[in-house]
Amino acid sequence: MMVTGGSRGIGAATARMAGARGYHVCVNYHRNPAAAEAVVADVEALGGGAIAVAGNMAEPDDVDRLFAACDERLGPLSVLVNNAGVITTAARVDEMTADRINALLAVNVTGCFLVAKAAIRRMSSRYGGSGGTIVNLSSAAARLGGAGSLVDYAASKGAIDTFTVGLAQEVAAEGIRVNALRPGLIETDIHDDTGLPNRLSELGKTVPMKRTGTADEVAEAILWLAGPQSSYITGAILDVGGGR
Ligand code: NAP
């Protein structure tokens, strides 16, 4: 299994849980090797196998290097968790610069395409592969819109919803299932990057279930969509947001 952005938050929870359940996990990270190595150590302590590999998923050469390392050290890939994603300081659309928008889309949209492409070239029967599953990380923001603060982020996740539906149909007959998850407000560091203090605690009260979610609650759903229990599901988008 490969988890992009597996060093922290939802990706790290997914990598740890997958390792505990017998997957060999490639933990990709961008800037934080210590966090990635800590995830690897946790997986190993649980009796599993994992490797940490650096790479910015917005950079095609880094994506190629990541997959080459995974091929060499873990063997054939059967699951991709397309998780790496970023959010930016809260701003209105009329305040956003082209550089800001392009930098966000490069990771959240182009990066997801590049990583899925590399996985398909390994998994698809079209290339001699034996199939697999891809789980893309969207967001409840794709439905809600992010007005006043995060419309660029929300729109990038809207693109992931559409990407999931189209890609699922494209590779369905080649042994690959593609699904997405739309997490709601999940307790990770990503919210700090909005610059909005208390974002999680304040918005958590507005969720129908009256609380934020944990990375482990999302990881459970990711592993279900990645595994054989969901064998007849492709092109689906699962909300994991406490009713929101
Ligand atoms: P997070 O805690 O901020 O962790 C982000 C992870 O992605 C880190 O491992 C980070 O690596 C990695 N990363 C960032 N930019 C990268 C890049 N260019 N290339 C490769 N890796 C990169 O985020 P999170 O909350 O777990 O979010 C994970 C995914 O879920 C994202 O796609 C996010 O949009 C989505 N999501 C999150 C929430 C939420 O409430 N948390 C809700 C909806 C959707 P480093 O450690 O090296 O920086």
PDB file of C-alpha atoms and ligand atoms in Angstrom:
ATOM      1  CA  MET A   1       0.000   0.000   0.000  1.00  0.00           C
ATOM      2  CA  MET A   2       1.155   3.509  -0.737  1.00  0.00           C
ATOM      3  CA  VAL A   3      -0.081   6.442   1.375  1.00  0.00           C
ATOM      4  CA  THR A   4       0.878   9.856   0.031  1.00  0.00           C
ATOM      5  CA  GLY A   5       1.161  12.382   2.846  1.00  0.00           C
ATOM      6  CA  GLY A   6       1.437   9.455   5.239  1.00  0.00           C
ATOM      7  CA  SER A   7       3.600  11.172   7.819  1.00  0.00           C
ATOM      8  CA  ARG A   8       0.903  13.085   9.699  1.00  0.00           C
ATOM      9  CA  GLY A   9      -2.846  13.321  10.248  1.00  0.00           C
ATOM     10  CA  ILE A  10      -5.216  11.097   8.300  1.00  0.00           C
ATOM     11  CA  GLY A  11      -2.422   9.569   6.213  1.00  0.00           C
ATOM     12  CA  ALA A  12      -0.406   8.597   9.286  1.00  0.00           C
ATOM     13  CA  ALA A  13      -3.470   7.057  10.972  1.00  0.00           C
ATOM     14  CA  THR A  14      -4.182   5.089   7.783  1.00  0.00           C
ATOM     15  CA  ALA A  15      -0.584   3.883   7.482  1.00  0.00           C
ATOM     16  CA  ARG A  16      -0.486   2.745  11.127  1.00  0.00           C
ATOM     17  CA  MET A  17      -3.837   0.952  10.907  1.00  0.00           C
ATOM     18  CA  ALA A  18      -2.917  -0.664   7.585  1.00  0.00           C
ATOM     19  CA  GLY A  19       0.423  -1.823   8.958  1.00  0.00           C
ATOM     20  CA  ALA A  20      -1.301  -3.365  11.961  1.00  0.00           C
ATOM     21  CA  ARG A  21      -3.615  -5.244   9.567  1.00  0.00           C
ATOM     22  CA  GLY A  22      -0.817  -6.774   7.530  1.00  0.00           C
ATOM     23  CA  TYR A  23      -0.247  -4.324   4.692  1.00  0.00           C
ATOM     24  CA  HIS A  24       3.310  -3.365   3.761  1.00  0.00           C
ATOM     25  CA  VAL A  25       3.131   0.404   3.667  1.00  0.00           C
ATOM     26  CA  CYS A  26       5.056   3.018   1.719  1.00  0.00           C
ATOM     27  CA  VAL A  27       4.780   6.208   3.780  1.00  0.00           C
ATOM     28  CA  ASN A  28       5.330   9.256   1.580  1.00  0.00           C
ATOM     29  CA  TYR A  29       6.057  12.631   3.155  1.00  0.00           C
ATOM     30  CA  HIS A  30       7.081  16.061   1.954  1.00  0.00           C
ATOM     31  CA  ARG A  31       9.017  18.041   4.569  1.00  0.00           C
ATOM     32  CA  ASN A  32       8.896  16.066   7.780  1.00  0.00           C
ATOM     33  CA  PRO A  33      11.156  12.965   7.764  1.00  0.00           C
ATOM     34  CA  ALA A  34      11.008  12.561  11.566  1.00  0.00           C
ATOM     35  CA  ALA A  35       7.223  12.233  11.496  1.00  0.00           C
ATOM     36  CA  ALA A  36       7.395   9.704   8.645  1.00  0.00           C
ATOM     37  CA  GLU A  37      10.072   7.643  10.424  1.00  0.00           C
ATOM     38  CA  ALA A  38       7.916   7.657  13.569  1.00  0.00           C
ATOM     39  CA  VAL A  39       5.038   6.149  11.567  1.00  0.00           C
ATOM     40  CA  VAL A  40       7.385   3.503  10.152  1.00  0.00           C
ATOM     41  CA  ALA A  41       8.624   2.684  13.672  1.00  0.00           C
ATOM     42  CA  ASP A  42       5.029   2.361  14.922  1.00  0.00           C
ATOM     43  CA  VAL A  43       4.131  -0.014  12.086  1.00  0.00           C
ATOM     44  CA  GLU A  44       7.223  -2.093  12.770  1.00  0.00           C
ATOM     45  CA  ALA A  45       6.387  -2.204  16.489  1.00  0.00           C
ATOM     46  CA  LEU A  46       2.973  -3.586  15.511  1.00  0.00           C
ATOM     47  CA  GLY A  47       4.717  -6.375  13.591  1.00  0.00           C
ATOM     48  CA  GLY A  48       4.244  -4.870  10.117  1.00  0.00           C
ATOM     49  CA  GLY A  49       6.564  -3.547   7.439  1.00  0.00           C
ATOM     50  CA  ALA A  50       6.878   0.030   6.217  1.00  0.00           C
ATOM     51  CA  ILE A  51       9.251   2.397   4.456  1.00  0.00           C
ATOM     52  CA  ALA A  52       9.366   6.208   4.410  1.00  0.00           C
ATOM     53  CA  VAL A  53       9.995   7.969   1.086  1.00  0.00           C
ATOM     54  CA  ALA A  54      10.255  11.740   0.561  1.00  0.00           C
ATOM     55  CA  GLY A  55       8.629  13.514  -2.362  1.00  0.00           C
ATOM     56  CA  ASN A  56       6.533  16.509  -3.280  1.00  0.00           C
ATOM     57  CA  MET A  57       3.506  15.070  -5.062  1.00  0.00           C
ATOM     58  CA  ALA A  58       3.156  18.226  -7.147  1.00  0.00           C
ATOM     59  CA  GLU A  59       6.502  17.402  -8.824  1.00  0.00           C
ATOM     60  CA  PRO A  60       6.410  14.736 -11.561  1.00  0.00           C
ATOM     61  CA  ASP A  61      10.035  13.682 -10.945  1.00  0.00           C
ATOM     62  CA  ASP A  62       9.347  13.200  -7.244  1.00  0.00           C
ATOM     63  CA  VAL A  63       6.296  11.064  -8.038  1.00  0.00           C
ATOM     64  CA  ASP A  64       8.434   8.898 -10.340  1.00  0.00           C
ATOM     65  CA  ARG A  65      11.111   8.527  -7.654  1.00  0.00           C
ATOM     66  CA  LEU A  66       8.517   7.609  -5.028  1.00  0.00           C
ATOM     67  CA  PHE A  67       7.005   4.848  -7.156  1.00  0.00           C
ATOM     68  CA  ALA A  68      10.428   3.530  -8.188  1.00  0.00           C
ATOM     69  CA  ALA A  69      11.413   3.241  -4.499  1.00  0.00           C
ATOM     70  CA  CYS A  70       8.126   1.516  -3.699  1.00  0.00           C
ATOM     71  CA  ASP A  71       8.572  -0.940  -6.621  1.00  0.00           C
ATOM     72  CA  GLU A  72      12.076  -1.796  -5.519  1.00  0.00           C
ATOM     73  CA  ARG A  73      11.508  -2.102  -1.789  1.00  0.00           C
ATOM     74  CA  LEU A  74       7.890  -3.287  -1.426  1.00  0.00           C
ATOM     75  CA  GLY A  75       7.084  -5.030  -4.706  1.00  0.00           C
ATOM     76  CA  PRO A  76       3.798  -4.873  -6.654  1.00  0.00           C
ATOM     77  CA  LEU A  77       1.392  -2.145  -5.551  1.00  0.00           C
ATOM     78  CA  SER A  78      -2.207  -3.113  -4.768  1.00  0.00           C
ATOM     79  CA  VAL A  79      -3.562  -0.064  -2.883  1.00  0.00           C
ATOM     80  CA  LEU A  80      -3.027   3.663  -3.312  1.00  0.00           C
ATOM     81  CA  VAL A  81      -4.318   6.118  -0.723  1.00  0.00           C
ATOM     82  CA  ASN A  82      -4.146   9.402  -2.632  1.00  0.00           C
ATOM     83  CA  ASN A  83      -4.092  11.553   0.493  1.00  0.00           C
ATOM     84  CA  ALA A  84      -1.461  14.317   0.267  1.00  0.00           C
ATOM     85  CA  GLY A  85      -3.202  17.669   0.343  1.00  0.00           C
ATOM     86  CA  VAL A  86      -2.755  21.244   1.510  1.00  0.00           C
ATOM     87  CA  ILE A  87      -4.868  24.142   2.678  1.00  0.00           C
ATOM     88  CA  THR A  88      -3.879  27.823   2.709  1.00  0.00           C
ATOM     89  CA  THR A  89      -4.416  30.883   4.878  1.00  0.00           C
ATOM     90  CA  ALA A  90      -8.060  31.884   4.943  1.00  0.00           C
ATOM     91  CA  ALA A  91      -8.917  34.493   2.290  1.00  0.00           C
ATOM     92  CA  ARG A  92     -11.786  35.639   0.120  1.00  0.00           C
ATOM     93  CA  VAL A  93     -11.621  34.888  -3.605  1.00  0.00           C
ATOM     94  CA  ASP A  94     -11.154  38.598  -4.368  1.00  0.00           C
ATOM     95  CA  GLU A  95      -7.953  38.510  -2.279  1.00  0.00           C
ATOM     96  CA  MET A  96      -6.380  35.393  -3.816  1.00  0.00           C
ATOM     97  CA  THR A  97      -3.277  35.617  -6.027  1.00  0.00           C
ATOM     98  CA  ALA A  98      -2.598  33.403  -9.029  1.00  0.00           C
ATOM     99  CA  ASP A  99       0.493  31.986  -7.274  1.00  0.00           C
ATOM    100  CA  ARG A 100      -1.550  30.952  -4.249  1.00  0.00           C
ATOM    101  CA  ILE A 101      -4.249  29.286  -6.333  1.00  0.00           C
ATOM    102  CA  ASN A 102      -1.777  27.504  -8.611  1.00  0.00           C
ATOM    103  CA  ALA A 103       0.333  26.221  -5.705  1.00  0.00           C
ATOM    104  CA  LEU A 104      -2.725  24.713  -4.033  1.00  0.00           C
ATOM    105  CA  LEU A 105      -4.086  23.148  -7.225  1.00  0.00           C
ATOM    106  CA  ALA A 106      -0.650  21.724  -8.046  1.00  0.00           C
ATOM    107  CA  VAL A 107      -0.719  19.544  -4.922  1.00  0.00           C
ATOM    108  CA  ASN A 108      -4.435  18.892  -4.461  1.00  0.00           C
ATOM    109  CA  VAL A 109      -5.399  18.308  -8.101  1.00  0.00           C
ATOM    110  CA  THR A 110      -2.397  17.833 -10.425  1.00  0.00           C
ATOM    111  CA  GLY A 111      -0.595  15.810  -7.761  1.00  0.00           C
ATOM    112  CA  CYS A 112      -3.563  13.465  -7.347  1.00  0.00           C
ATOM    113  CA  PHE A 113      -3.685  12.918 -11.108  1.00  0.00           C
ATOM    114  CA  LEU A 114       0.065  12.200 -11.329  1.00  0.00           C
ATOM    115  CA  VAL A 115       0.033   9.772  -8.413  1.00  0.00           C
ATOM    116  CA  ALA A 116      -3.051   7.942  -9.741  1.00  0.00           C
ATOM    117  CA  LYS A 117      -1.433   7.739 -13.186  1.00  0.00           C
ATOM    118  CA  ALA A 118       1.679   6.078 -11.755  1.00  0.00           C
ATOM    119  CA  ALA A 119      -0.471   3.637  -9.761  1.00  0.00           C
ATOM    120  CA  ILE A 120      -2.621   2.717 -12.773  1.00  0.00           C
ATOM    121  CA  ARG A 121       0.481   1.956 -14.812  1.00  0.00           C
ATOM    122  CA  ARG A 122       1.350  -0.646 -12.197  1.00  0.00           C
ATOM    123  CA  MET A 123      -2.100  -2.016 -11.301  1.00  0.00           C
ATOM    124  CA  SER A 124      -4.046  -2.033 -14.573  1.00  0.00           C
ATOM    125  CA  SER A 125      -4.475  -5.204 -16.642  1.00  0.00           C
ATOM    126  CA  ARG A 126      -3.808  -2.906 -19.618  1.00  0.00           C
ATOM    127  CA  TYR A 127      -0.180  -2.801 -18.424  1.00  0.00           C
ATOM    128  CA  GLY A 128       0.012  -6.407 -17.217  1.00  0.00           C
ATOM    129  CA  GLY A 129      -0.895  -5.566 -13.614  1.00  0.00           C
ATOM    130  CA  SER A 130      -3.173  -7.614 -11.406  1.00  0.00           C
ATOM    131  CA  GLY A 131      -5.564  -4.878 -10.303  1.00  0.00           C
ATOM    132  CA  GLY A 132      -5.918  -2.769  -7.186  1.00  0.00           C
ATOM    133  CA  THR A 133      -7.788  -0.024  -5.421  1.00  0.00           C
ATOM    134  CA  ILE A 134      -7.376   3.734  -5.229  1.00  0.00           C
ATOM    135  CA  VAL A 135      -8.885   5.889  -2.483  1.00  0.00           C
ATOM    136  CA  ASN A 136      -8.824   9.642  -3.094  1.00  0.00           C
ATOM    137  CA  LEU A 137      -9.150  12.181  -0.267  1.00  0.00           C
ATOM    138  CA  SER A 138     -11.768  14.774  -1.099  1.00  0.00           C
ATOM    139  CA  SER A 139     -13.457  16.932   1.571  1.00  0.00           C
ATOM    140  CA  ALA A 140     -16.899  17.960   2.772  1.00  0.00           C
ATOM    141  CA  ALA A 141     -15.733  21.387   1.566  1.00  0.00           C
ATOM    142  CA  ALA A 142     -16.376  20.151  -1.985  1.00  0.00           C
ATOM    143  CA  ARG A 143     -20.113  20.219  -1.151  1.00  0.00           C
ATOM    144  CA  LEU A 144     -20.090  23.181   1.225  1.00  0.00           C
ATOM    145  CA  GLY A 145     -17.986  25.614  -0.869  1.00  0.00           C
ATOM    146  CA  GLY A 146     -15.677  27.166   1.749  1.00  0.00           C
ATOM    147  CA  ALA A 147     -17.203  30.664   1.372  1.00  0.00           C
ATOM    148  CA  GLY A 148     -15.243  33.484   2.942  1.00  0.00           C
ATOM    149  CA  SER A 149     -12.059  31.556   3.597  1.00  0.00           C
ATOM    150  CA  LEU A 150     -11.257  28.441   1.574  1.00  0.00           C
ATOM    151  CA  VAL A 151     -13.030  28.480  -1.800  1.00  0.00           C
ATOM    152  CA  ASP A 152      -9.804  27.508  -3.596  1.00  0.00           C
ATOM    153  CA  TYR A 153      -9.385  24.472  -1.334  1.00  0.00           C
ATOM    154  CA  ALA A 154     -13.075  23.539  -1.637  1.00  0.00           C
ATOM    155  CA  ALA A 155     -12.936  23.784  -5.426  1.00  0.00           C
ATOM    156  CA  SER A 156      -9.808  21.624  -5.540  1.00  0.00           C
ATOM    157  CA  LYS A 157     -11.730  18.937  -3.688  1.00  0.00           C
ATOM    158  CA  GLY A 158     -14.702  19.347  -6.041  1.00  0.00           C
ATOM    159  CA  ALA A 159     -12.232  18.435  -8.766  1.00  0.00           C
ATOM    160  CA  ILE A 160     -11.295  15.290  -6.834  1.00  0.00           C
ATOM    161  CA  ASP A 161     -14.952  14.213  -6.694  1.00  0.00           C
ATOM    162  CA  THR A 162     -15.260  14.507 -10.466  1.00  0.00           C
ATOM    163  CA  PHE A 163     -11.848  12.912 -10.982  1.00  0.00           C
ATOM    164  CA  THR A 164     -12.968   9.938  -8.886  1.00  0.00           C
ATOM    165  CA  VAL A 165     -16.162   9.366 -10.889  1.00  0.00           C
ATOM    166  CA  GLY A 166     -14.421   9.625 -14.256  1.00  0.00           C
ATOM    167  CA  LEU A 167     -11.323   7.638 -13.370  1.00  0.00           C
ATOM    168  CA  ALA A 168     -13.406   4.878 -11.778  1.00  0.00           C
ATOM    169  CA  GLN A 169     -15.283   4.387 -15.045  1.00  0.00           C
ATOM    170  CA  GLU A 170     -12.078   4.597 -17.093  1.00  0.00           C
ATOM    171  CA  VAL A 171     -10.327   1.733 -15.273  1.00  0.00           C
ATOM    172  CA  ALA A 172     -13.272  -0.343 -13.981  1.00  0.00           C
ATOM    173  CA  ALA A 173     -12.744  -3.071 -16.573  1.00  0.00           C
ATOM    174  CA  GLU A 174      -8.990  -3.151 -15.861  1.00  0.00           C
ATOM    175  CA  GLY A 175      -9.260  -4.508 -12.314  1.00  0.00           C
ATOM    176  CA  ILE A 176      -9.029  -1.190 -10.488  1.00  0.00           C
ATOM    177  CA  ARG A 177     -11.648   0.308  -8.168  1.00  0.00           C
ATOM    178  CA  VAL A 178     -11.487   4.044  -7.487  1.00  0.00           C
ATOM    179  CA  ASN A 179     -13.425   5.679  -4.666  1.00  0.00           C
ATOM    180  CA  ALA A 180     -13.239   8.875  -2.626  1.00  0.00           C
ATOM    181  CA  LEU A 181     -13.809   9.934   0.933  1.00  0.00           C
ATOM    182  CA  ARG A 182     -15.146  13.314   1.979  1.00  0.00           C
ATOM    183  CA  PRO A 183     -13.977  13.846   5.577  1.00  0.00           C
ATOM    184  CA  GLY A 184     -15.653  16.616   7.562  1.00  0.00           C
ATOM    185  CA  LEU A 185     -13.848  18.336  10.450  1.00  0.00           C
ATOM    186  CA  ILE A 186     -11.080  15.972  11.478  1.00  0.00           C
ATOM    187  CA  GLU A 187      -8.602  16.545  14.321  1.00  0.00           C
ATOM    188  CA  THR A 188      -5.311  17.057  12.465  1.00  0.00           C
ATOM    189  CA  ASP A 189      -2.735  19.849  12.089  1.00  0.00           C
ATOM    190  CA  ILE A 190      -4.093  20.966   8.692  1.00  0.00           C
ATOM    191  CA  HIS A 191      -6.445  23.480  10.314  1.00  0.00           C
ATOM    192  CA  ASP A 192      -3.482  25.449  11.731  1.00  0.00           C
ATOM    193  CA  ASP A 193      -2.534  26.365   8.163  1.00  0.00           C
ATOM    194  CA  THR A 194      -5.760  28.388   7.748  1.00  0.00           C
ATOM    195  CA  GLY A 195      -4.531  30.869  10.374  1.00  0.00           C
ATOM    196  CA  LEU A 196      -8.008  30.748  11.944  1.00  0.00           C
ATOM    197  CA  PRO A 197      -7.620  30.143  15.682  1.00  0.00           C
ATOM    198  CA  ASN A 198     -10.030  27.640  17.270  1.00  0.00           C
ATOM    199  CA  ARG A 199     -11.390  26.649  13.853  1.00  0.00           C
ATOM    200  CA  LEU A 200     -11.938  23.037  14.865  1.00  0.00           C
ATOM    201  CA  SER A 201     -13.495  23.679  18.267  1.00  0.00           C
ATOM    202  CA  GLU A 202     -15.841  26.382  16.977  1.00  0.00           C
ATOM    203  CA  LEU A 203     -16.981  24.612  13.819  1.00  0.00           C
ATOM    204  CA  GLY A 204     -17.185  21.273  15.637  1.00  0.00           C
ATOM    205  CA  LYS A 205     -20.264  22.545  17.485  1.00  0.00           C
ATOM    206  CA  THR A 206     -22.073  23.097  14.179  1.00  0.00           C
ATOM    207  CA  VAL A 207     -21.738  19.449  13.109  1.00  0.00           C
ATOM    208  CA  PRO A 208     -24.983  17.456  13.563  1.00  0.00           C
ATOM    209  CA  MET A 209     -23.136  14.973  15.794  1.00  0.00           C
ATOM    210  CA  LYS A 210     -21.783  17.983  17.781  1.00  0.00           C
ATOM    211  CA  ARG A 211     -18.148  16.948  17.565  1.00  0.00           C
ATOM    212  CA  THR A 212     -15.110  16.759  15.327  1.00  0.00           C
ATOM    213  CA  GLY A 213     -13.877  13.405  14.014  1.00  0.00           C
ATOM    214  CA  THR A 214     -10.613  11.586  14.565  1.00  0.00           C
ATOM    215  CA  ALA A 215      -8.063  10.539  11.984  1.00  0.00           C
ATOM    216  CA  ASP A 216      -8.657   6.925  13.038  1.00  0.00           C
ATOM    217  CA  GLU A 217     -12.372   7.240  12.182  1.00  0.00           C
ATOM    218  CA  VAL A 218     -11.400   8.317   8.673  1.00  0.00           C
ATOM    219  CA  ALA A 219      -8.706   5.646   8.399  1.00  0.00           C
ATOM    220  CA  GLU A 220     -11.272   2.905   9.139  1.00  0.00           C
ATOM    221  CA  ALA A 221     -13.378   4.078   6.197  1.00  0.00           C
ATOM    222  CA  ILE A 222     -10.330   4.393   3.926  1.00  0.00           C
ATOM    223  CA  LEU A 223      -9.279   0.823   4.672  1.00  0.00           C
ATOM    224  CA  TRP A 224     -12.802  -0.432   4.052  1.00  0.00           C
ATOM    225  CA  LEU A 225     -12.878   1.249   0.632  1.00  0.00           C
ATOM    226  CA  ALA A 226      -9.360  -0.044  -0.091  1.00  0.00           C
ATOM    227  CA  GLY A 227     -10.091  -3.625   0.894  1.00  0.00           C
ATOM    228  CA  PRO A 228     -12.054  -6.587  -0.438  1.00  0.00           C
ATOM    229  CA  GLN A 229     -15.082  -5.835   1.789  1.00  0.00           C
ATOM    230  CA  SER A 230     -16.099  -3.115  -0.722  1.00  0.00           C
ATOM    231  CA  SER A 231     -15.491  -5.284  -3.797  1.00  0.00           C
ATOM    232  CA  TYR A 232     -18.541  -4.075  -5.802  1.00  0.00           C
ATOM    233  CA  ILE A 233     -18.089  -0.381  -5.049  1.00  0.00           C
ATOM    234  CA  THR A 234     -16.364   1.939  -7.495  1.00  0.00           C
ATOM    235  CA  GLY A 235     -16.866   5.614  -8.324  1.00  0.00           C
ATOM    236  CA  ALA A 236     -18.432   6.182  -4.899  1.00  0.00           C
ATOM    237  CA  ILE A 237     -17.863   9.195  -2.671  1.00  0.00           C
ATOM    238  CA  LEU A 238     -18.307   8.448   1.026  1.00  0.00           C
ATOM    239  CA  ASP A 239     -19.023  11.246   3.517  1.00  0.00           C
ATOM    240  CA  VAL A 240     -17.266  10.807   6.871  1.00  0.00           C
ATOM    241  CA  GLY A 241     -18.413  13.968   8.580  1.00  0.00           C
ATOM    242  CA  GLY A 242     -20.741  13.330  11.507  1.00  0.00           C
ATOM    243  CA  GLY A 243     -23.818  14.113   9.437  1.00  0.00           C
ATOM    244  CA  ARG A 244     -22.532  17.210   7.724  1.00  0.00           C
TER     245      ARG A 244
HETATM  246  P1  NAP B   1      -2.147  17.165   7.573  1.00  0.00           P
HETATM  247  O1  NAP B   1      -2.340  16.728   8.980  1.00  0.00           O
HETATM  248  O2  NAP B   1      -1.804  18.588   7.295  1.00  0.00           O
HETATM  249  O3  NAP B   1      -1.062  16.195   6.908  1.00  0.00           O
HETATM  250  C1  NAP B   1      -0.728  16.417   5.556  1.00  0.00           C
HETATM  251  C2  NAP B   1       0.178  15.330   5.070  1.00  0.00           C
HETATM  252  O4  NAP B   1       0.405  15.554   3.674  1.00  0.00           O
HETATM  253  C3  NAP B   1       1.534  15.339   5.747  1.00  0.00           C
HETATM  254  O5  NAP B   1       1.982  14.002   5.849  1.00  0.00           O
HETATM  255  C4  NAP B   1       2.393  16.141   4.777  1.00  0.00           C
HETATM  256  O6  NAP B   1       3.772  15.788   4.801  1.00  0.00           O
HETATM  257  C5  NAP B   1       1.800  15.706   3.454  1.00  0.00           C
HETATM  258  N1  NAP B   1       1.996  16.645   2.359  1.00  0.00           N
HETATM  259  C6  NAP B   1       1.682  17.954   2.285  1.00  0.00           C
HETATM  260  N2  NAP B   1       2.010  18.457   1.097  1.00  0.00           N
HETATM  261  C7  NAP B   1       2.561  17.454   0.394  1.00  0.00           C
HETATM  262  C8  NAP B   1       3.122  17.353  -0.894  1.00  0.00           C
HETATM  263  N3  NAP B   1       3.186  18.410  -1.718  1.00  0.00           N
HETATM  264  N4  NAP B   1       3.598  16.143  -1.291  1.00  0.00           N
HETATM  265  C9  NAP B   1       3.566  15.078  -0.466  1.00  0.00           C
HETATM  266  N5  NAP B   1       3.048  15.106   0.770  1.00  0.00           N
HETATM  267  C10 NAP B   1       2.551  16.289   1.196  1.00  0.00           C
HETATM  268  O7  NAP B   1      -3.462  16.879   6.702  1.00  0.00           O
HETATM  269  P2  NAP B   1      -4.727  15.930   7.004  1.00  0.00           P
HETATM  270  O8  NAP B   1      -5.715  16.721   7.771  1.00  0.00           O
HETATM  271  O9  NAP B   1      -4.291  14.608   7.483  1.00  0.00           O
HETATM  272  O10 NAP B   1      -5.337  15.800   5.530  1.00  0.00           O
HETATM  273  C11 NAP B   1      -5.087  14.680   4.701  1.00  0.00           C
HETATM  274  C12 NAP B   1      -6.018  14.767   3.499  1.00  0.00           C
HETATM  275  O11 NAP B   1      -7.367  14.804   3.945  1.00  0.00           O
HETATM  276  C13 NAP B   1      -5.810  16.042   2.667  1.00  0.00           C
HETATM  277  O12 NAP B   1      -5.993  15.739   1.300  1.00  0.00           O
HETATM  278  C14 NAP B   1      -6.927  16.955   3.165  1.00  0.00           C
HETATM  279  O13 NAP B   1      -7.293  17.911   2.219  1.00  0.00           O
HETATM  280  C15 NAP B   1      -8.027  15.938   3.430  1.00  0.00           C
HETATM  281  N6  NAP B   1      -9.036  16.402   4.390  1.00  0.00           N
HETATM  282  C16 NAP B   1      -8.718  16.701   5.684  1.00  0.00           C
HETATM  283  C17 NAP B   1      -9.723  17.141   6.543  1.00  0.00           C
HETATM  284  C18 NAP B   1      -9.460  17.490   7.977  1.00  0.00           C
HETATM  285  O14 NAP B   1     -10.381  18.044   8.644  1.00  0.00           O
HETATM  286  N7  NAP B   1      -8.300  17.203   8.541  1.00  0.00           N
HETATM  287  C19 NAP B   1     -11.038  17.277   6.073  1.00  0.00           C
HETATM  288  C20 NAP B   1     -11.302  16.969   4.749  1.00  0.00           C
HETATM  289  C21 NAP B   1     -10.314  16.536   3.921  1.00  0.00           C
HETATM  290  P3  NAP B   1       4.825  16.491   5.829  1.00  0.00           P
HETATM  291  O15 NAP B   1       4.549  15.888   7.197  1.00  0.00           O
HETATM  292  O16 NAP B   1       6.161  16.100   5.331  1.00  0.00           O
HETATM  293  O17 NAP B   1       4.556  17.947   5.793  1.00  0.00           O
END
